PDB file of C-alpha atoms and ligand atoms in Angstrom:
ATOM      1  CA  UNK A 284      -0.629 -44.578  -6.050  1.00 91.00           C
ATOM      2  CA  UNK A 285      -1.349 -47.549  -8.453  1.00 98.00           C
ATOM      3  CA  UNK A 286      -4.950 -47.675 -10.377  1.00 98.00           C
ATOM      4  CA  UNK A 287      -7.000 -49.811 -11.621  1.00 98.00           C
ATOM      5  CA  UNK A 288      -7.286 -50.250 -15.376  1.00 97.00           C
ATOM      6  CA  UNK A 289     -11.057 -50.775 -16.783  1.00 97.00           C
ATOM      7  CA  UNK A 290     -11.303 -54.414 -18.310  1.00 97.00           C
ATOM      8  CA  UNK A 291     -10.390 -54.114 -21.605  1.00 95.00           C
ATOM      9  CA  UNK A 292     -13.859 -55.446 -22.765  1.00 97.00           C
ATOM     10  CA  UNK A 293     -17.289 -55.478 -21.359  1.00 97.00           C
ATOM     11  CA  UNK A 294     -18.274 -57.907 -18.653  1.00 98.00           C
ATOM     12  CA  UNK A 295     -20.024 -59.913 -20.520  1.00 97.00           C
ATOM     13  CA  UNK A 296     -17.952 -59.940 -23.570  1.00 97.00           C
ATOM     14  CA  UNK A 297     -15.922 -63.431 -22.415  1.00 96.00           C
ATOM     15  CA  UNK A 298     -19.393 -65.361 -22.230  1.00 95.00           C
ATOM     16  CA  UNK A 299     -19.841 -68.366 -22.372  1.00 94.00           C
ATOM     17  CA  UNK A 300     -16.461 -69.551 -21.399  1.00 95.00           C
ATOM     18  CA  UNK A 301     -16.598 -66.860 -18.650  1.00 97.00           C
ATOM     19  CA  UNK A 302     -20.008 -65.041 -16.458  1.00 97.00           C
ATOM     20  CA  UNK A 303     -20.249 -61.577 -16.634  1.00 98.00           C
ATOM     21  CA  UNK A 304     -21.103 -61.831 -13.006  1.00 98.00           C
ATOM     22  CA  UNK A 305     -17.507 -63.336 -12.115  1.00 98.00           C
ATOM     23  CA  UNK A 306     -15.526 -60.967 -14.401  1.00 98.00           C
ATOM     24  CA  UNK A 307     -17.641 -58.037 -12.410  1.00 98.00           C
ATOM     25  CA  UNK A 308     -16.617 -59.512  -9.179  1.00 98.00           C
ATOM     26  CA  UNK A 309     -13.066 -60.219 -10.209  1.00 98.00           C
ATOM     27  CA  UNK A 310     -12.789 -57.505 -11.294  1.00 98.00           C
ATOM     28  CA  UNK A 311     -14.360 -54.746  -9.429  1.00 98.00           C
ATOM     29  CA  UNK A 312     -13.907 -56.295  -5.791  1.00 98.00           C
ATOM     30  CA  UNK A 313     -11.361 -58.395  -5.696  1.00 98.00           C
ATOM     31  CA  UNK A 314      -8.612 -56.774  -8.378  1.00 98.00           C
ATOM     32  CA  UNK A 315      -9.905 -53.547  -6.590  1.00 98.00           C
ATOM     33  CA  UNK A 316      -9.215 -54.511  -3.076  1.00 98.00           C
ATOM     34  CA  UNK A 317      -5.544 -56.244  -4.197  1.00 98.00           C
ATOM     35  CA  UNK A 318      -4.825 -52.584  -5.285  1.00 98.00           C
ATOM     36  CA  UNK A 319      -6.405 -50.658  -1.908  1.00 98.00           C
ATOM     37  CA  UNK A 320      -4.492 -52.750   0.206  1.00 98.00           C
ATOM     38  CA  UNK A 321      -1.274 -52.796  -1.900  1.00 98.00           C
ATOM     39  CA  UNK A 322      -1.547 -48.620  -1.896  1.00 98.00           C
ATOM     40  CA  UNK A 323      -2.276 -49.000   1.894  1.00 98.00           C
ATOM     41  CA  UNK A 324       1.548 -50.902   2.224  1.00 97.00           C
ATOM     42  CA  UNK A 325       3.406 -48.352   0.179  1.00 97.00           C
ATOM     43  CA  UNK A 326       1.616 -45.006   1.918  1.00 96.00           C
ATOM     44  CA  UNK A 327       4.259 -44.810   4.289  1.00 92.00           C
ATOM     45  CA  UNK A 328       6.743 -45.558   1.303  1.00 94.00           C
ATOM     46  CA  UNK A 329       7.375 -43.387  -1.148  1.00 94.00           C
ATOM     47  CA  UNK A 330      10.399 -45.139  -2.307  1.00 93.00           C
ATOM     48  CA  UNK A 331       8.141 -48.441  -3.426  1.00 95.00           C
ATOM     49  CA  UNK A 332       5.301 -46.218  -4.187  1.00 96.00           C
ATOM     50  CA  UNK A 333       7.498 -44.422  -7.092  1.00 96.00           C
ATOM     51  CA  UNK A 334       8.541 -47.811  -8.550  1.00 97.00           C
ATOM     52  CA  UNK A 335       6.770 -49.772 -11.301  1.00 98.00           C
ATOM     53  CA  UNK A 336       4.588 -53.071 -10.119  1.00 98.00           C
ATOM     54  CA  UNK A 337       6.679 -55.004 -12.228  1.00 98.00           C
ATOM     55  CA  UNK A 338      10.216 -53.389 -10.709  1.00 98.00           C
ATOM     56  CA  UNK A 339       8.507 -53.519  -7.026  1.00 98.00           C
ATOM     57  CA  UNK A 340       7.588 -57.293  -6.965  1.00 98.00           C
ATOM     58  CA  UNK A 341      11.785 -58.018  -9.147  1.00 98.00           C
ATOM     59  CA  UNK A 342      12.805 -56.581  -5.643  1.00 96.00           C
ATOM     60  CA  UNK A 343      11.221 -57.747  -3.235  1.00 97.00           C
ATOM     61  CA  UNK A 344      13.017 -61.305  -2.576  1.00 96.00           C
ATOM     62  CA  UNK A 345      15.872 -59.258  -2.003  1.00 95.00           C
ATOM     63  CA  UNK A 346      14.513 -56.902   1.236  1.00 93.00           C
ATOM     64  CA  UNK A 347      12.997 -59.899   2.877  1.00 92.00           C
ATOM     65  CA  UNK A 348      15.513 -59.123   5.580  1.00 92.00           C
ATOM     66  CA  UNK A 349      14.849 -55.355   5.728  1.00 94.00           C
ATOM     67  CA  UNK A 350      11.386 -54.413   5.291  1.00 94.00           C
ATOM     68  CA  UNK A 351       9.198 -54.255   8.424  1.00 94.00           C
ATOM     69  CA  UNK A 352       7.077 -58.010   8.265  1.00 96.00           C
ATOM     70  CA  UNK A 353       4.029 -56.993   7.654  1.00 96.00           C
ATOM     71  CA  UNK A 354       4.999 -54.546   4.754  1.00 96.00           C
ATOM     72  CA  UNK A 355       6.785 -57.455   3.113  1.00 97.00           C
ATOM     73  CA  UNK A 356       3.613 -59.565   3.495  1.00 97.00           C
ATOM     74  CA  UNK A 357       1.480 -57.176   2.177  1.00 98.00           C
ATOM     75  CA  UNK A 358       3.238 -56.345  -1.328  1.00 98.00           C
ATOM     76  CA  UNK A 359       3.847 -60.131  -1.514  1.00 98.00           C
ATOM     77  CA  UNK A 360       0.208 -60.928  -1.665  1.00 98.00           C
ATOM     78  CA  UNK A 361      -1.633 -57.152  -2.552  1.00 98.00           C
ATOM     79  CA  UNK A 362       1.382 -56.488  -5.069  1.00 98.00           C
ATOM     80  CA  UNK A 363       1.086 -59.782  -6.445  1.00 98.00           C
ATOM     81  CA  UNK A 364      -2.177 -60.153  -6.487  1.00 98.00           C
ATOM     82  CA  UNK A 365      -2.872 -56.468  -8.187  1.00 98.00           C
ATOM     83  CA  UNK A 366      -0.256 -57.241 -11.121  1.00 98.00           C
ATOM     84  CA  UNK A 367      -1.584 -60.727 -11.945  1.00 98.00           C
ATOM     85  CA  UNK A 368      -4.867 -59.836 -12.254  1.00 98.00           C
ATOM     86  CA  UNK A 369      -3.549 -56.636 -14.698  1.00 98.00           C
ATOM     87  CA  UNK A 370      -2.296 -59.471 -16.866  1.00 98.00           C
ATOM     88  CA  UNK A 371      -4.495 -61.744 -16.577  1.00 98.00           C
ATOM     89  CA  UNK A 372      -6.994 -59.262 -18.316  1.00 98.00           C
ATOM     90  CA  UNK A 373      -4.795 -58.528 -20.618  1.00 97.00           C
ATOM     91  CA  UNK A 374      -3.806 -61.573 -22.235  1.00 97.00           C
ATOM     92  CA  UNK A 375      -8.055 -63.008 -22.438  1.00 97.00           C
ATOM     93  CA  UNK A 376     -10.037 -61.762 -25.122  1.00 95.00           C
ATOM     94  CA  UNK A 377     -12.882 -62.819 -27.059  1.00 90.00           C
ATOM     95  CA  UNK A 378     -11.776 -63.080 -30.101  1.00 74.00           C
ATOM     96  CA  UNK A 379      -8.279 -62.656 -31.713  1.00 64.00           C
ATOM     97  CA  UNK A 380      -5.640 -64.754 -32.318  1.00 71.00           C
ATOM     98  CA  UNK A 381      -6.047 -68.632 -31.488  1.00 81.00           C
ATOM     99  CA  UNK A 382      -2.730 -69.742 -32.264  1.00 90.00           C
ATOM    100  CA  UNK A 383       0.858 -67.561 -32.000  1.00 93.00           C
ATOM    101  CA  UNK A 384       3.139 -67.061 -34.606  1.00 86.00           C
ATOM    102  CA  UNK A 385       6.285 -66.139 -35.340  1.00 91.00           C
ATOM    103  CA  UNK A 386       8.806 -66.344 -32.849  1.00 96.00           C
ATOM    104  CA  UNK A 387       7.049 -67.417 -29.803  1.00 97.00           C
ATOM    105  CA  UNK A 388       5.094 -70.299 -31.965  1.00 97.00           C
ATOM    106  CA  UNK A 389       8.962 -71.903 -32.647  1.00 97.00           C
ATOM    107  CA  UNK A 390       9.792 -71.262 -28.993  1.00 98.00           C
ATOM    108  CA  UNK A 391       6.479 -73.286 -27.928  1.00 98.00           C
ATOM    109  CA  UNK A 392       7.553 -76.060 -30.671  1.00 98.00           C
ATOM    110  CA  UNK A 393      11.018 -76.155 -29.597  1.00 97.00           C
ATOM    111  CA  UNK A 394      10.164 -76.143 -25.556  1.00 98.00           C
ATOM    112  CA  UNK A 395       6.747 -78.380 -25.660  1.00 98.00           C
ATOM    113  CA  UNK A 396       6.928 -79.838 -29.156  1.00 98.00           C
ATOM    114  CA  UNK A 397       3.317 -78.316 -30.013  1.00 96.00           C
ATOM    115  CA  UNK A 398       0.718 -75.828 -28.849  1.00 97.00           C
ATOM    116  CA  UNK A 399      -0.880 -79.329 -27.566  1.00 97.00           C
ATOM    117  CA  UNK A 400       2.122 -80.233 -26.106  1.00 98.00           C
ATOM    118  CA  UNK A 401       2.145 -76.522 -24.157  1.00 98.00           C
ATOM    119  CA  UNK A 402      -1.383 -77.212 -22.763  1.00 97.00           C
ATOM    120  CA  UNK A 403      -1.205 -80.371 -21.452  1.00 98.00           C
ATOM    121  CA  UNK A 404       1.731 -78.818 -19.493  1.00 98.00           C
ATOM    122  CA  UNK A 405      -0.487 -75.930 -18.242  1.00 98.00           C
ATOM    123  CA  UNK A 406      -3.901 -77.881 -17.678  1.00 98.00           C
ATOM    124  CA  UNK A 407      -2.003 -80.161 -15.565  1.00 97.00           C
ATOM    125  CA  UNK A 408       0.171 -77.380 -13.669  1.00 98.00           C
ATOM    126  CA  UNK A 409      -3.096 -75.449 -13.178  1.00 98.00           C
ATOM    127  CA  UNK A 410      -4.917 -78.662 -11.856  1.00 96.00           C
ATOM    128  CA  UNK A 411      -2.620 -79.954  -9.719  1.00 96.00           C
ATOM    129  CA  UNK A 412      -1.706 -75.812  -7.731  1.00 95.00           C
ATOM    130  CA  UNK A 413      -3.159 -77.359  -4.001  1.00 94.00           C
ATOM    131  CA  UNK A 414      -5.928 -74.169  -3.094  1.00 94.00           C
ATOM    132  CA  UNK A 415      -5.456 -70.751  -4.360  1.00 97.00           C
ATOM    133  CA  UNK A 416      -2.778 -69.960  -7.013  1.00 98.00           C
ATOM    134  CA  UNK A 417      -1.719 -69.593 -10.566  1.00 98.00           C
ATOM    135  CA  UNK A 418      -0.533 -71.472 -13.734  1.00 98.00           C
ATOM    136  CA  UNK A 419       1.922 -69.991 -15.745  1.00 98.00           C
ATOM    137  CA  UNK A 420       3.924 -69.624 -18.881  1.00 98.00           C
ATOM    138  CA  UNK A 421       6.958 -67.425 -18.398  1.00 98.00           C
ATOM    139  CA  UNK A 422      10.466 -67.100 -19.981  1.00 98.00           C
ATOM    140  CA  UNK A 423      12.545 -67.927 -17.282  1.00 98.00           C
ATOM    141  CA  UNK A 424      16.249 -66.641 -16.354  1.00 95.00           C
ATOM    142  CA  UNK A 425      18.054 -68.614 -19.190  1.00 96.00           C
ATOM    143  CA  UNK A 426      15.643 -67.284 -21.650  1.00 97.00           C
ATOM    144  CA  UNK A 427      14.057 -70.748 -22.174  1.00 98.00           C
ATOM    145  CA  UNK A 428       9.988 -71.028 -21.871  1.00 98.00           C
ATOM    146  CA  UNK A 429       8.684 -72.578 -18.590  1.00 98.00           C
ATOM    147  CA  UNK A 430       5.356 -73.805 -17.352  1.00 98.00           C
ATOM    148  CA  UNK A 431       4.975 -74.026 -13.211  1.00 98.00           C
ATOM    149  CA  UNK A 432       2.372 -73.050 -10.656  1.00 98.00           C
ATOM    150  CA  UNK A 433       2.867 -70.739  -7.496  1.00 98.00           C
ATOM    151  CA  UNK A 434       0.652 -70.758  -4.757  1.00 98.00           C
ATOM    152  CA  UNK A 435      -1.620 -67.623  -3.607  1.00 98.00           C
ATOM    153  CA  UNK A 436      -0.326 -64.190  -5.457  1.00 98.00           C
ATOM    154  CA  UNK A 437       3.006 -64.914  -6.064  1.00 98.00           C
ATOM    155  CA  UNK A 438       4.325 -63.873  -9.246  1.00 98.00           C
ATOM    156  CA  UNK A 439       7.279 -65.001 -11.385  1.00 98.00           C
ATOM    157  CA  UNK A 440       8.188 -61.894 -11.489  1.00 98.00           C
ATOM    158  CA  UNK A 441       9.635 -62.671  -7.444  1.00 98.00           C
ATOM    159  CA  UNK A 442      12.078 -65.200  -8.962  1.00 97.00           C
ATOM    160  CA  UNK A 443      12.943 -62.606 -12.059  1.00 97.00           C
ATOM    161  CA  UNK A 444      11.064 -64.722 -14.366  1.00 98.00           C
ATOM    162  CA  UNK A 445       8.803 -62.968 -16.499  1.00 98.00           C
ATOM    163  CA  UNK A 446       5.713 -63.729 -17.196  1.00 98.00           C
ATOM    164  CA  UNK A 447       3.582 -64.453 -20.705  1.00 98.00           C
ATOM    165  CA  UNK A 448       0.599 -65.648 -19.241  1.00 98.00           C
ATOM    166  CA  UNK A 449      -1.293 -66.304 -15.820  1.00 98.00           C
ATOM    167  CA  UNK A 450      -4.628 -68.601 -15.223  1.00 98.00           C
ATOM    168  CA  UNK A 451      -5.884 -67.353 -11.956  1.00 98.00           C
ATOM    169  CA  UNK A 452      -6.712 -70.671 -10.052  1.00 98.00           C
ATOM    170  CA  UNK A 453      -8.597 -69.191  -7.165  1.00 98.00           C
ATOM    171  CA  UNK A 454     -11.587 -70.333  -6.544  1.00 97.00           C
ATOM    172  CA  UNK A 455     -12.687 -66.467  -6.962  1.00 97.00           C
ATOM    173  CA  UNK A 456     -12.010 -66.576 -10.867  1.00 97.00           C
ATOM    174  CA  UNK A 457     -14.648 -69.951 -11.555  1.00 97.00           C
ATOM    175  CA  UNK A 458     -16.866 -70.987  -8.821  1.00 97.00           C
ATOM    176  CA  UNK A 459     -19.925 -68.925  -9.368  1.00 96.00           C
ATOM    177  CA  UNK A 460     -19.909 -71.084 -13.083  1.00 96.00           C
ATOM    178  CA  UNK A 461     -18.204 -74.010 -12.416  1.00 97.00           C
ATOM    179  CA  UNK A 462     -18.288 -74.532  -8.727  1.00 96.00           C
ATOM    180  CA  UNK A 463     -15.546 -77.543  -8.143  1.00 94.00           C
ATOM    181  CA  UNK A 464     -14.787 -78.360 -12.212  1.00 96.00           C
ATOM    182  CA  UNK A 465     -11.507 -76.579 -11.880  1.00 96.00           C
ATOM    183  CA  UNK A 466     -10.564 -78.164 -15.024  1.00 96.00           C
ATOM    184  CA  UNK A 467     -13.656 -77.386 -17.156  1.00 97.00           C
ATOM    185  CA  UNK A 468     -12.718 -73.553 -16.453  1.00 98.00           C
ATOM    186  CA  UNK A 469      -9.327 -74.278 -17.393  1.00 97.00           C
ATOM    187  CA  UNK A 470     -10.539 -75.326 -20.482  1.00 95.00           C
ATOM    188  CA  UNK A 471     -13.159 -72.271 -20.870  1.00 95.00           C
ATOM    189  CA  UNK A 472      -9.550 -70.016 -20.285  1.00 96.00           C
ATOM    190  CA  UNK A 473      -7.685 -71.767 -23.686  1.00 96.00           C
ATOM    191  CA  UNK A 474     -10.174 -70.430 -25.928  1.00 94.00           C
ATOM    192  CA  UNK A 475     -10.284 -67.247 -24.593  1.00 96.00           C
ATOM    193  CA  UNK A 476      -6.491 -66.745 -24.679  1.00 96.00           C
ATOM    194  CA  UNK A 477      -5.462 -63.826 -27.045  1.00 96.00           C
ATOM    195  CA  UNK A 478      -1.705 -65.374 -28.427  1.00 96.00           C
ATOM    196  CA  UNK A 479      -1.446 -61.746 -30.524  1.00 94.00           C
ATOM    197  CA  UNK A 480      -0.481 -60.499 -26.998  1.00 95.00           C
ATOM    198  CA  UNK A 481       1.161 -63.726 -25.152  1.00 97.00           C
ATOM    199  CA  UNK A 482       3.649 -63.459 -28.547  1.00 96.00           C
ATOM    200  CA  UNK A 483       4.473 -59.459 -28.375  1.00 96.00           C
ATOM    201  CA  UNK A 484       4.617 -59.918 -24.404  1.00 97.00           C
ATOM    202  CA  UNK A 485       7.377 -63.125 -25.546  1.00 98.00           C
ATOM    203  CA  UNK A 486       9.157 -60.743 -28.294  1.00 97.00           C
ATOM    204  CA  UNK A 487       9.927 -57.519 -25.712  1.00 95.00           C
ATOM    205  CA  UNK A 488      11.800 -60.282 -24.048  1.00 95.00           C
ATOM    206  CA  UNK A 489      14.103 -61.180 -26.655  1.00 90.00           C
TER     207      UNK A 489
HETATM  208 FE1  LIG B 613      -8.359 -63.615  -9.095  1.00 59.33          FE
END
């Protein structure tokens, strides 16, 4: 069985940027049901039930073929959907760090010339994800830094990317606040992203 992790702050703790009422919903409905349903697809499963989320979602590309359909479907979006949202958590806070340092500050330099440079690359990967779906920073398979979108819950982690950070992009994680300004949320997200953790997250990749 897989759980669900408190938030690591209080509901209201990312206010303004973010409502306490969406980070209760977010969190307590719809990261909640992600997980039910993913522990309803691996019940029968013991294999994928014993395996890390992270190690579960590497795989799954690869039993496309084999898995019944519906199984498949269901760890694509529940699985996906339950691990992005336990990062996604993770790396907002309101306070801490508002730059990196370090190693994953020279990466950013080297990849996006600045941390302004690294934005403009994420705003516009965030704005442009058609419906439901997530921006990300990851460190992709030749070790180099990467900014893309996917669409609905599917994580890097599918393409054996791994990711440093996630904006959820569903209209779940902004409309209560900012109804259609998709980018005025994305905005709200930058200042509430905690680099202490994006950077550690970029060193245990090294
Ligand atoms: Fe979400």
């Amino acid at each position: 069985m897989y759980t669900l992790a408190p938030l690591p702050y209080a509901y209201e703790a990312l206010e303004p940027h973010i409502d306490a009422t969406t980070m209760q919903l977010h969190h307590d409905k719809h990261h909640q049901a992600y997980l039910d349903k993913l522990n309803a697809a691996v019940e029968n499963h013991p294999e994928l039930a014993a395996l890390p989320i992270e190690a579960l979602l590497k795989q799954l590309p690869a039993q496309v073929q084999t898995l019944p359909a519906d199984i498949y479907a269901a760890l694509r979006n529940h699985g996906g959907g339950y691990a992005n949202h336990n990062l996604f958590w993770e790396i907002l806070t309101p306070g801490g760090a508002k730059e990196p340092n370090g190693e994953l500050a020279a990466a950013i330099a080297t990849a996006f010339g600045d941390m302004a440079g690294l934005k403009t690359k994420l705003v516009d990967a965030a704005t442009k994800q058609f419906g439901s779906g997530w921006a990300w920073l990851v460190v992709d398979e030749m070790g180099k830094l990467a900014v893309y979108s996917t669409p609905n819950q599917d994580s890097p982690l599918m393409q054996q990317h791994q990711p440093l950070l996630g904006i959820d992009v569903w209209e779940h994680a902004y409309y209560l606040k900012y109804q259609n300004r998709r980018p005025e949320y994305l905005e709200a997200v930058w200042q509430l992203l905690n680099w202490d953790v994006i950077a550690a997250r970029y060193l245990t990749t090294r």
